[in-house]
Coordinates of C-alpha atoms and ligand atoms in Angstrom, one line a residue:
X1 CA 36.5 27.6 88.8
X2 CA 39.9 27.0 87.0
X3 CA 41.1 29.3 84.6
X4 CA 40.7 28.1 80.9
X5 CA 44.9 27.6 80.7
X6 CA 44.6 25.1 83.8
X7 CA 42.0 22.9 82.4
X8 CA 43.4 19.1 81.9
X9 CA 42.2 16.7 79.9
X10 CA 41.4 13.1 81.6
X11 CA 38.8 10.4 80.9
X12 CA 35.6 10.2 82.4
X13 CA 35.6 7.3 84.5
X14 CA 32.1 5.5 86.6
X15 CA 33.5 5.0 90.2
X16 CA 31.0 2.1 90.3
X17 CA 33.1 0.4 87.0
X18 CA 34.4 -2.8 87.9
X19 CA 35.5 -4.0 84.2
X20 CA 38.0 -6.1 83.6
X21 CA 41.3 -4.8 82.3
X22 CA 40.9 -4.2 78.5
X23 CA 44.0 -5.1 76.0
X24 CA 46.1 -2.6 74.6
X25 CA 45.4 -2.4 70.8
X26 CA 47.2 -1.7 67.7
X27 CA 50.1 -2.1 69.6
X28 CA 53.5 -2.8 66.9
X29 CA 54.4 -6.0 68.3
X30 CA 50.7 -7.2 67.8
X31 CA 50.9 -6.9 64.3
X32 CA 54.4 -8.7 64.0
X33 CA 52.7 -12.0 64.9
X34 CA 50.8 -13.4 62.1
X35 CA 48.1 -15.3 62.9
X36 CA 46.8 -18.3 60.7
X37 CA 42.7 -17.7 59.7
X38 CA 40.3 -19.2 62.1
X39 CA 37.8 -21.9 61.2
X40 CA 34.1 -21.9 62.9
X41 CA 32.0 -24.9 63.4
X42 CA 28.4 -25.1 63.9
X43 CA 25.9 -28.3 64.2
X44 CA 24.0 -27.9 60.7
X45 CA 21.5 -30.5 61.9
X46 CA 19.6 -28.0 64.4
X47 CA 18.9 -25.4 61.9
X48 CA 15.4 -22.2 58.5
X49 CA 12.6 -23.9 54.9
X50 CA 11.1 -25.8 57.9
X51 CA 12.2 -29.3 57.1
X52 CA 11.8 -32.6 58.7
X53 CA 12.3 -35.8 57.5
X54 CA 8.6 -37.0 57.7
X55 CA 8.7 -39.4 54.5
X56 CA 11.1 -41.6 56.0
X57 CA 10.0 -44.6 57.8
X58 CA 13.0 -45.2 59.6
X59 CA 13.1 -41.9 61.3
X60 CA 9.8 -43.2 63.2
X61 CA 11.5 -46.6 64.1
X62 CA 14.5 -44.4 65.5
X63 CA 12.5 -42.2 67.4
X64 CA 11.0 -45.3 69.0
X65 CA 14.6 -46.7 69.6
X66 CA 15.4 -43.3 71.3
X67 CA 12.3 -42.9 73.3
X68 CA 12.9 -46.6 74.5
X69 CA 16.7 -45.6 75.8
X70 CA 15.3 -42.4 77.4
X71 CA 12.5 -44.5 79.2
X72 CA 15.5 -47.3 80.3
X73 CA 17.6 -44.6 81.7
X74 CA 14.5 -43.0 83.6
X75 CA 13.8 -46.9 84.6
X76 CA 17.2 -47.6 85.6
X77 CA 17.6 -44.0 87.8
X78 CA 14.5 -45.0 89.6
X79 CA 15.4 -48.5 90.8
X80 CA 19.1 -47.1 91.6
X81 CA 17.8 -44.4 94.1
X82 CA 16.1 -46.8 96.7
X83 CA 19.2 -49.0 96.5
X84 CA 21.6 -46.1 97.1
X85 CA 19.3 -45.1 100.4
X86 CA 19.2 -49.0 101.4
X87 CA 23.2 -49.1 101.3
X88 CA 23.4 -45.7 102.8
X89 CA 21.3 -46.8 105.9
X90 CA 23.7 -50.0 106.3
X91 CA 26.5 -48.0 106.1
X92 CA 27.8 -49.0 102.9
X93 CA 28.8 -45.4 101.8
X94 CA 31.3 -46.7 99.3
X95 CA 29.1 -48.9 97.4
X96 CA 26.8 -46.0 97.5
X97 CA 28.7 -43.3 96.4
X98 CA 29.8 -45.6 93.4
X99 CA 26.1 -46.0 92.1
X100 CA 25.7 -42.2 92.8
X101 CA 28.5 -41.3 90.5
X102 CA 26.6 -44.0 87.7
X103 CA 24.0 -41.6 88.0
X104 CA 25.3 -38.6 87.8
X105 CA 28.2 -39.5 85.0
X106 CA 27.8 -42.2 82.7
X107 CA 24.0 -42.4 82.7
X108 CA 23.6 -38.8 82.8
X109 CA 26.0 -38.5 79.7
X110 CA 23.7 -41.3 77.8
X111 CA 20.8 -39.7 78.5
X112 CA 22.3 -36.3 77.3
X113 CA 23.1 -38.0 73.9
X114 CA 19.9 -39.6 73.2
X115 CA 18.2 -36.4 74.3
X116 CA 20.4 -34.3 71.4
X117 CA 19.4 -37.7 69.1
X118 CA 16.2 -37.1 69.6
X119 CA 16.1 -32.9 68.9
X120 CA 17.5 -34.3 65.1
X121 CA 14.0 -35.3 64.4
X122 CA 12.5 -31.8 65.0
X123 CA 11.8 -29.7 62.1
X124 CA 14.9 -27.5 61.4
X125 CA 15.0 -24.6 59.2
X126 CA 17.2 -25.4 56.1
X127 CA 18.7 -22.8 53.1
X128 CA 20.9 -23.2 50.3
X129 CA 24.5 -22.8 51.4
X130 CA 23.8 -24.1 55.0
X131 CA 24.7 -27.7 54.6
X132 CA 27.3 -27.2 52.2
X133 CA 29.2 -24.9 54.7
X134 CA 29.5 -26.6 57.9
X135 CA 32.5 -24.5 58.7
X136 CA 33.8 -21.2 57.6
X137 CA 37.2 -19.4 57.9
X138 CA 37.6 -16.1 58.7
X139 CA 40.8 -14.1 58.3
X140 CA 42.3 -13.2 61.6
X141 CA 43.5 -9.5 61.0
X142 CA 45.1 -7.5 63.4
X143 CA 43.1 -3.9 64.0
X144 CA 45.4 -1.1 63.1
X145 CA 44.7 2.3 65.6
X146 CA 44.6 5.2 63.5
X147 CA 43.8 8.0 66.1
X148 CA 43.7 8.0 69.7
X149 CA 40.9 10.4 70.8
X150 CA 39.8 11.9 74.2
X151 CA 36.2 11.9 75.3
X152 CA 36.8 14.8 77.1
X153 CA 38.9 16.8 75.1
X154 CA 36.3 16.3 72.3
X155 CA 33.7 17.7 74.2
X156 CA 35.4 20.7 75.6
X157 CA 36.4 21.2 71.9
X158 CA 32.7 21.3 70.7
X159 CA 31.8 23.6 73.8
X160 CA 34.1 25.9 72.2
X161 CA 33.1 25.3 68.7
X162 CA 30.9 28.1 67.4
X163 CA 27.5 26.0 66.3
X164 CA 26.9 27.6 63.1
X165 CA 26.2 24.4 61.6
X166 CA 25.0 20.7 62.3
X167 CA 27.7 18.5 63.7
X168 CA 28.2 14.8 62.9
X169 CA 30.1 12.0 63.9
X170 CA 32.8 12.5 61.7
X171 CA 33.2 15.7 63.3
X172 CA 33.2 14.0 66.7
X173 CA 35.8 11.6 65.7
X174 CA 38.1 14.6 64.3
X175 CA 38.0 13.5 60.9
X176 CA 37.8 17.0 59.7
X177 CA 37.6 20.6 60.2
X178 CA 39.5 20.6 63.8
X179 CA 42.3 22.8 63.8
X180 CA 45.8 20.8 63.6
X181 CA 46.9 22.7 67.0
X182 CA 43.7 21.3 68.5
X183 CA 44.2 17.8 67.4
X184 CA 47.5 17.6 68.4
X185 CA 46.9 19.6 72.1
X186 CA 43.9 17.9 73.1
X187 CA 42.4 14.7 71.1
X188 CA 45.9 12.6 71.4
X189 CA 46.2 13.2 75.2
X190 CA 44.4 10.0 76.0
X191 CA 45.9 7.7 78.6
X192 CA 46.8 4.1 77.8
X193 CA 44.2 1.6 77.4
X194 CA 40.6 2.8 75.7
X195 CA 37.4 3.2 76.6
X196 CA 35.2 3.5 73.5
X197 CA 36.5 2.0 69.9
X198 CA 35.3 2.8 66.4
X199 CA 36.2 0.0 64.4
X200 CA 35.9 0.2 60.4
X201 CA 35.8 -3.2 58.7
X202 CA 33.3 -6.1 57.9
X203 CA 31.7 -7.4 61.2
X204 CA 32.6 -10.9 61.0
X205 CA 36.3 -10.1 60.3
X206 CA 36.5 -7.4 63.1
X207 CA 34.6 -9.8 65.7
X208 CA 37.2 -12.7 64.7
X209 CA 40.0 -10.1 65.4
X210 CA 38.7 -9.0 68.4
X211 CA 38.1 -12.4 69.7
X212 CA 41.8 -13.8 68.2
X213 CA 43.9 -11.1 68.4
X214 CA 42.5 -8.9 71.3
X215 CA 41.4 -12.0 73.5
X216 CA 38.1 -10.6 74.1
X217 CA 35.9 -14.1 73.9
X218 CA 33.5 -13.8 77.0
X219 CA 34.2 -9.9 77.4
X220 CA 31.4 -8.3 76.3
X221 CA 27.9 -7.8 78.5
X222 CA 25.7 -6.3 75.6
X223 CA 25.5 -6.7 71.7
X224 CA 23.0 -4.7 69.9
X225 CA 22.8 -5.7 66.3
X226 CA 20.8 -3.6 64.0
X227 CA 21.7 -5.5 60.6
X228 CA 20.3 -5.4 57.4
X229 CA 16.9 -6.6 57.4
X230 CA 17.3 -8.8 54.8
X231 CA 14.6 -7.3 51.9
X232 CA 15.6 -5.5 49.1
X233 CA 18.7 -7.4 47.9
X234 CA 19.4 -5.4 45.3
X235 CA 19.3 -2.2 47.3
X236 CA 22.0 0.5 47.2
X237 CA 23.3 1.4 50.6
X238 CA 23.9 5.1 52.1
X239 CA 27.7 5.6 52.2
X240 CA 27.0 9.3 53.3
X241 CA 24.9 10.6 56.2
X242 CA 24.2 14.0 54.1
X243 CA 22.2 12.1 51.6
X244 CA 19.4 9.9 52.8
X245 CA 17.2 9.5 49.6
X246 CA 18.7 6.0 48.5
X247 CA 16.3 4.4 46.0
X248 CA 16.2 0.7 45.8
X249 CA 17.9 -0.9 42.4
X250 CA 18.5 2.3 41.1
X251 CA 22.1 2.5 39.7
X252 CA 21.6 6.5 39.0
X253 CA 21.5 6.3 42.7
X254 CA 25.0 4.9 42.9
X255 CA 26.7 7.7 44.1
X256 CA 30.4 7.8 43.9
X257 CA 31.4 3.9 44.8
X258 CA 29.9 1.6 42.3
X259 CA 32.8 -1.2 43.6
X260 CA 31.5 -0.9 47.0
X261 CA 27.7 -1.5 45.9
X262 CA 28.9 -4.1 43.9
X263 CA 30.7 -6.0 46.5
X264 CA 27.3 -5.4 48.7
X265 CA 25.1 -6.6 46.1
X266 CA 27.5 -9.7 45.5
X267 CA 27.0 -10.3 49.5
X268 CA 23.3 -11.1 48.7
X269 CA 23.8 -13.4 45.7
X270 CA 21.4 -16.1 46.9
X271 CA 18.9 -13.6 48.6
X272 CA 17.6 -15.0 51.5
X273 CA 19.8 -17.8 51.8
X274 CA 23.1 -15.6 51.8
X275 CA 21.3 -13.7 54.1
X276 CA 20.8 -16.3 56.3
X277 CA 24.3 -17.5 56.0
X278 CA 25.4 -13.9 56.8
X279 CA 23.0 -13.3 59.9
X280 CA 24.1 -16.9 61.0
X281 CA 28.2 -16.5 60.9
X282 CA 28.2 -13.4 62.5
X283 CA 25.8 -14.6 65.6
X284 CA 27.9 -17.7 66.3
X285 CA 31.0 -15.1 66.7
X286 CA 28.5 -12.6 69.0
X287 CA 28.2 -15.6 71.3
X288 CA 31.6 -16.2 71.4
X289 CA 32.1 -12.7 72.7
X290 CA 29.4 -12.1 74.9
X291 CA 29.9 -12.8 78.6
X292 CA 28.4 -15.8 80.5
X293 CA 25.9 -13.1 81.7
X294 CA 25.9 -11.1 78.5
X295 CA 22.5 -10.4 76.4
X296 CA 22.2 -9.7 72.4
X297 CA 19.2 -7.8 71.1
X298 CA 19.0 -8.3 67.1
X299 CA 16.5 -5.4 66.0
X300 CA 14.5 -7.2 62.8
X301 CA 11.2 -6.2 60.8
X302 CA 8.5 -8.7 60.6
X303 CA 9.2 -9.9 57.1
X304 CA 12.4 -12.2 58.7
X305 CA 11.5 -12.1 61.9
X306 CA 10.5 -16.1 61.7
X307 CA 14.1 -16.8 60.4
X308 CA 15.8 -14.6 62.6
X309 CA 14.2 -16.6 65.5
X310 CA 15.1 -20.0 64.1
X311 CA 18.8 -18.7 63.4
X312 CA 19.2 -17.4 67.0
X313 CA 17.4 -20.4 68.5
X314 CA 19.9 -22.5 66.8
X315 CA 23.1 -20.5 67.8
X316 CA 21.8 -19.7 71.3
X317 CA 19.8 -22.4 72.1
X318 CA 15.8 -21.9 72.4
X319 CA 16.1 -21.9 76.2
X320 CA 18.1 -18.7 76.2
X321 CA 15.6 -17.0 74.5
X322 CA 14.8 -13.9 76.8
X323 CA 11.4 -11.8 75.0
X324 CA 10.4 -10.4 71.8
X325 CA 9.9 -6.7 72.0
X326 CA 7.9 -4.8 70.0
X327 CA 9.3 -1.4 68.8
X328 CA 6.9 1.3 67.7
X329 CA 8.9 3.3 64.7
X330 CA 6.0 5.2 62.7
X331 CA 2.3 6.3 63.0
X332 CA 1.9 6.6 59.4
X333 CA -0.1 4.2 57.5
X334 CA -0.6 4.2 53.5
X335 CA -1.4 1.8 51.2
X336 CA -4.3 -0.8 51.0
X337 CA -4.1 -3.1 54.2
X338 CA -2.8 -2.3 57.6
X339 CA 0.3 -1.6 57.8
X340 CA 3.2 -2.5 60.2
X341 CA 4.4 0.6 62.2
X342 CA 6.9 -1.7 64.2
X343 CA 10.3 -3.1 64.5
X344 CA 11.1 -6.3 66.7
X345 CA 13.8 -6.7 69.1
X346 CA 14.9 -10.2 69.9
X347 CA 16.4 -10.6 73.0
X348 CA 18.5 -13.6 73.9
X349 CA 20.8 -14.3 76.4
X350 CA 24.6 -16.0 76.6
X351 CA 23.0 -17.9 79.4
X352 CA 19.2 -17.0 80.8
X353 CA 20.0 -18.1 84.2
X354 CA 22.9 -16.2 84.6
X355 CA 21.7 -13.1 82.4
X356 CA 19.1 -12.9 85.2
X357 CA 21.6 -11.7 87.7
X358 CA 22.5 -8.9 85.7
X359 CA 19.1 -7.4 84.5
X360 CA 17.9 -4.3 85.6
X361 CA 14.4 -3.6 85.3
X362 CA 13.2 -0.3 84.0
X363 CA 10.6 2.0 84.7
X364 CA 8.4 4.5 82.3
X365 CA 5.8 7.1 83.7
X366 CA 2.3 6.1 83.6
X367 CA -0.3 8.0 81.2
X368 CA -3.3 9.3 82.5
X369 CA -5.6 6.6 80.8
X370 CA -2.8 4.3 81.9
X371 CA -3.5 5.6 85.7
X372 CA -7.2 4.9 85.3
X373 CA -7.0 1.6 83.9
X374 CA -4.8 1.0 87.0
X375 CA -7.4 1.9 89.5
X376 CA -6.6 5.3 90.1
X377 CA -10.7 6.4 89.7
X378 CA -11.5 7.7 92.5
X379 CA -11.6 11.4 93.3
X380 CA -10.8 13.7 96.4
X381 CA -12.0 17.2 96.2
X382 CA -10.5 20.1 97.5
X383 CA -12.9 20.3 100.6
X384 CA -11.9 16.3 101.3
X385 CA -15.3 14.9 99.7
X386 CA -14.5 11.6 97.7
X387 CA -16.3 10.4 94.3
X388 CA -16.0 7.6 91.9
X389 CA -14.3 9.4 88.7
X390 CA -17.6 8.1 86.8
X391 CA -20.0 9.9 89.0
X392 CA -18.1 13.1 89.0
X393 CA -20.2 15.7 87.2
X394 CA -18.9 18.6 84.8
X395 CA -18.3 22.3 86.3
X396 CA -21.8 23.2 85.6
X397 CA -23.5 20.1 86.8
X398 CA -23.9 18.5 83.5
X399 CA -23.0 15.0 82.9
X400 CA -19.4 13.8 81.7
X401 CA -17.6 10.6 80.7
X402 CA -14.6 11.1 82.5
X403 CA -13.3 7.6 82.8
X404 CA -12.8 7.9 79.1
X405 CA -11.9 11.6 79.1
X406 CA -9.5 11.7 81.9
X407 CA -7.7 14.5 80.4
X408 CA -11.3 16.4 80.4
X409 CA -11.5 15.9 83.8
X410 CA -7.8 17.1 84.8
X411 CA -8.6 20.2 82.7
X412 CA -12.1 20.8 84.3
X413 CA -11.1 20.2 88.0
X414 CA -7.2 21.0 88.2
X415 CA -7.6 21.1 92.0
X416 CA -8.8 17.4 92.5
X417 CA -6.5 14.6 93.4
X418 CA -7.0 11.0 91.7
X419 CA -6.5 7.9 94.0
X420 CA -6.6 4.2 94.0
X421 CA -7.9 2.2 97.2
X422 CA -5.6 -0.7 98.3
X423 CA -6.5 -3.4 100.9
X424 CA -5.6 -3.0 104.4
X425 CA -6.1 -6.0 106.1
X426 CA -3.6 -9.4 105.7
X427 CA -4.2 -12.8 107.2
X428 CA -3.1 -14.2 110.3
X429 CA -3.6 -13.0 114.4
X430 CA -1.3 -10.3 115.7
X431 CA -1.9 -8.9 119.1
X432 CA -1.5 -5.1 117.9
X433 CA -3.1 -5.4 114.6
X434 CA -5.9 -7.8 115.3
X435 CA -8.2 -5.5 117.1
X436 CA -10.8 -2.6 115.8
X437 CA -10.2 0.6 115.0
X438 CA -12.2 3.9 115.3
X439 CA -12.3 6.5 112.2
X440 CA -14.5 9.0 111.8
X441 CA -16.8 7.9 114.0
X442 CA -17.2 4.2 113.0
X443 CA -15.5 1.4 114.1
X444 CA -13.6 -0.9 111.7
X445 CA -12.9 -4.8 112.1
X446 CA -10.1 -6.4 109.9
X447 CA -11.7 -9.5 110.2
X448 CA -10.7 -10.7 113.8
X449 CA -12.9 -13.7 114.0
X450 CA -11.8 -15.0 110.6
X451 CA -8.2 -14.7 111.9
X452 CA -7.4 -11.6 110.1
X453 CA -5.4 -8.3 111.3
X454 CA -4.5 -4.7 110.0
X455 CA -1.2 -4.7 108.0
X456 CA -0.2 -2.1 110.6
X457 CA -0.5 -1.6 114.3
X458 CA -4.0 -0.5 115.6
X459 CA -2.9 -0.1 119.2
X460 CA 0.3 0.4 120.9
X461 CA 1.6 -0.6 124.1
X462 CA 4.1 2.4 124.8
X463 CA 1.0 4.9 124.1
X464 CA 2.7 6.2 120.9
X465 CA 0.4 6.5 118.0
X466 CA -0.5 3.4 115.8
X467 CA 0.4 2.7 112.2
X468 CA -3.0 3.2 111.5
X469 CA -3.4 6.5 113.6
X470 CA -0.8 8.1 111.7
X471 CA -2.4 6.8 108.0
X472 CA -5.5 8.7 109.4
X473 CA -3.3 11.9 110.4
X474 CA -1.6 11.8 106.5
X475 CA -5.2 11.6 105.3
X476 CA -4.2 7.9 103.7
X477 CA -7.7 6.1 104.9
X478 CA -10.5 5.6 102.5
X479 CA -13.8 3.9 103.6
X480 CA -14.3 1.2 100.8
X481 CA -17.3 -1.2 100.7
X482 CA -17.8 -1.0 104.5
X483 CA -14.0 -1.2 105.1
X484 CA -11.2 1.0 105.3
X485 CA -8.5 1.1 102.7
X486 CA -5.3 2.6 102.0
X487 CA -5.3 5.9 99.8
X488 CA -2.7 5.6 96.8
X489 CA -2.3 8.8 94.9
X490 CA -1.5 9.0 91.3
X491 CA 1.1 11.4 92.2
X492 CA 2.8 8.8 94.5
X493 CA 4.5 6.8 91.8
X494 CA 3.1 7.4 88.7
X495 CA 5.6 5.1 87.0
X496 CA 5.1 1.5 85.8
X497 CA 7.8 -1.6 84.6
X498 CA 8.5 -1.5 80.9
X499 CA 7.1 -4.4 79.1
X500 CA 8.0 -5.8 76.0
X501 CA 5.6 -3.5 74.3
X502 CA 8.1 -0.4 73.6
X503 CA 5.2 2.1 71.6
X504 CA 6.2 5.3 73.1
X505 CA 9.0 6.5 70.7
X506 CA 8.9 6.8 67.0
X507 CA 12.2 6.8 64.5
X508 CA 14.9 8.7 65.1
X509 CA 13.9 12.2 65.3
X510 CA 15.9 14.5 62.7
X511 CA 17.6 11.2 61.3
X512 CA 21.0 12.0 59.4
X513 CA 21.1 8.3 58.1
X514 CA 18.2 6.6 56.1
X515 CA 17.9 3.4 58.7
X516 CA 18.8 5.3 61.7
X517 CA 17.6 4.0 65.0
X518 CA 15.5 5.9 67.7
X519 CA 18.5 6.1 70.5
X520 CA 15.9 5.4 73.0
X521 CA 16.0 1.7 71.8
X522 CA 19.7 1.6 72.3
X523 CA 19.6 3.2 75.8
X524 CA 16.7 0.7 77.0
X525 CA 19.3 -2.1 75.6
X526 CA 22.3 -0.5 77.6
X527 CA 20.5 0.2 80.9
X528 CA 18.5 -3.2 80.9
X529 CA 21.9 -5.5 80.9
X530 CA 24.7 -3.5 81.7
X531 CA 26.5 -1.7 84.4
X532 CA 28.7 1.3 84.1
X533 CA 31.9 0.2 82.8
X534 CA 30.8 -2.7 80.7
X535 CA 31.5 -3.1 77.1
X536 CA 29.0 -3.4 74.8
X537 CA 29.1 -3.8 71.0
X538 CA 27.2 -2.8 68.2
X539 CA 28.6 -5.1 64.9
X540 CA 26.5 -3.0 62.5
X541 CA 26.5 0.6 63.7
X542 CA 25.4 2.5 60.8
X543 CA 25.5 6.1 61.7
X544 CA 26.7 5.2 65.1
X545 CA 23.8 5.5 67.1
X546 CA 25.0 3.2 69.6
X547 CA 27.9 5.3 70.0
X548 CA 26.0 8.3 70.7
X549 CA 23.9 6.6 73.5
Ligands
SAM1 C1 19.9 -1.1 59.3 S1 21.5 -0.2 59.0 C2 22.0 -0.4 61.2 C3 21.5 1.6 61.8 C4 22.0 1.9 62.9 N1 21.6 1.3 63.9 C5 21.9 3.2 63.0 O1 21.4 3.6 63.8 O2 22.3 4.0 62.2 C6 22.6 -1.8 59.1 C7 24.1 -1.3 59.0 O3 24.8 -2.2 58.9 C8 25.7 -2.1 58.3 N2 26.4 -3.7 57.4 C9 25.9 -4.5 56.9 N3 26.6 -5.3 56.5 C10 27.7 -5.4 57.4 C11 28.9 -5.8 57.7 N4 29.3 -7.2 57.1 N5 29.7 -5.4 58.5 C12 29.7 -4.1 59.0 N6 28.5 -3.4 58.8 C13 27.5 -3.8 58.1 C14 25.2 -1.3 56.8 O4 26.0 -0.4 56.2 C15 24.2 -0.7 57.7 O5 24.6 0.9 58.1

């Protein structure tokens, strides 16, 4: 163990990390170079009210013409293909290549344009300010570095601290209550380059600066965005994590910064319309920042889920929608009707095909009722006897409904095991597998006459025990309806792949912030889509849940 004095501060690194070099930030020469504001343009035609020009007869005619163009393209391609084949047979490769180029080049370009024209007639979401703002300008500002901290130093300092009060993020980033010598000696020892950054500013300006001052386009592997939900536009916001009871539209509750609250309320001057513009602009920049195989998760409640889907379809393309995840956040019900107890996570990829390659499947443990539903409903008693769970009696021989009350079964029969039975036969003839197998004095046939076999060897040529022998020896054979089956115990792998139904965690535990996310949500997004060393971004990170994760 090194003595206290020998402890050196370093940075945590992941040996398997293969991230790109990150640009040095906040360096003085960067600030000297003034950058003009950047304009972002978007296609307003595909756009929330769902609108389409249903009243105009010219539209129907136009649609017919577009259909005609597309049909003609398809017919032309159909006629050219056999011609190309004929030319190739006749050794006329140059002409064949020329026609091939015509199909892949000019025809494909024309077809793409016609498809784009056709999509103009599909319903699109419109809102006040959308058409008026065909492009928007964002000032390109350098991001000044205020502090550089070493995570390891912070953790070492925290370990040494007396934990007589709860620590929050500001403590973690050394904003207060840290002895000066600690700050000087430890926190500033971080080497050049950076690992994590906490940036203060409007997300739009910050993202634009990341793009244009720091060349971060295409470098972010995952974006978790938990924006304001577009409800209660007169609301205050919670500027301090210590005070959580923020009331809607209550000026008494404005704490200390009325200008900040005014700016916040001005942002939503047109209510939902301003909200959609706010969201669309930021999503456009998110798209620029995402790596080709990157993913974005936007958390939203049911009030505006439908609009967020529309806007994201527009920005990322409907084809890049991955899945809608349901996240349970409260169990409580109040009010007259059924109340929603969940939020949604809308997952889009920058490019769904490429994102597939960086997707990591996650598993969660299965509950007892899940296991029963998955077929783990056969019981093995300590003496080796087996029975269907539905037929098992209580300890005194009285009837029970263990299938619906499996916890009671475990309580009353703690020494029993639950298992599922899986098939041991498959199709096809195999010499050492398409033979009968003796088990407990009975002979079992895998279905040799139908051309079937056991999944494992039943005989061997060198006299060693066969696969089926070994299964019998390991107590893994079960006699089902006149056929041998494989015994899979519920304890073998009591996990299932996670689906889009995330109901196992509620809101954040002991939240410091009124809209604090449960860290499990961010953790899952991160684990599914990134590897160590990848960059992630949370443009609306509030109390800092993402940084904590
Ligand atoms: C729903 S909360 C996110 C809470 C966060 N996930 C957490 O765990 O604390 C939305 C956050 O976005 C912030 N926000 C709203 N507009 C913003 C903007 N233009 N730039 C940066 N942050 C913004 C709000 O201050 C608020 O903290």
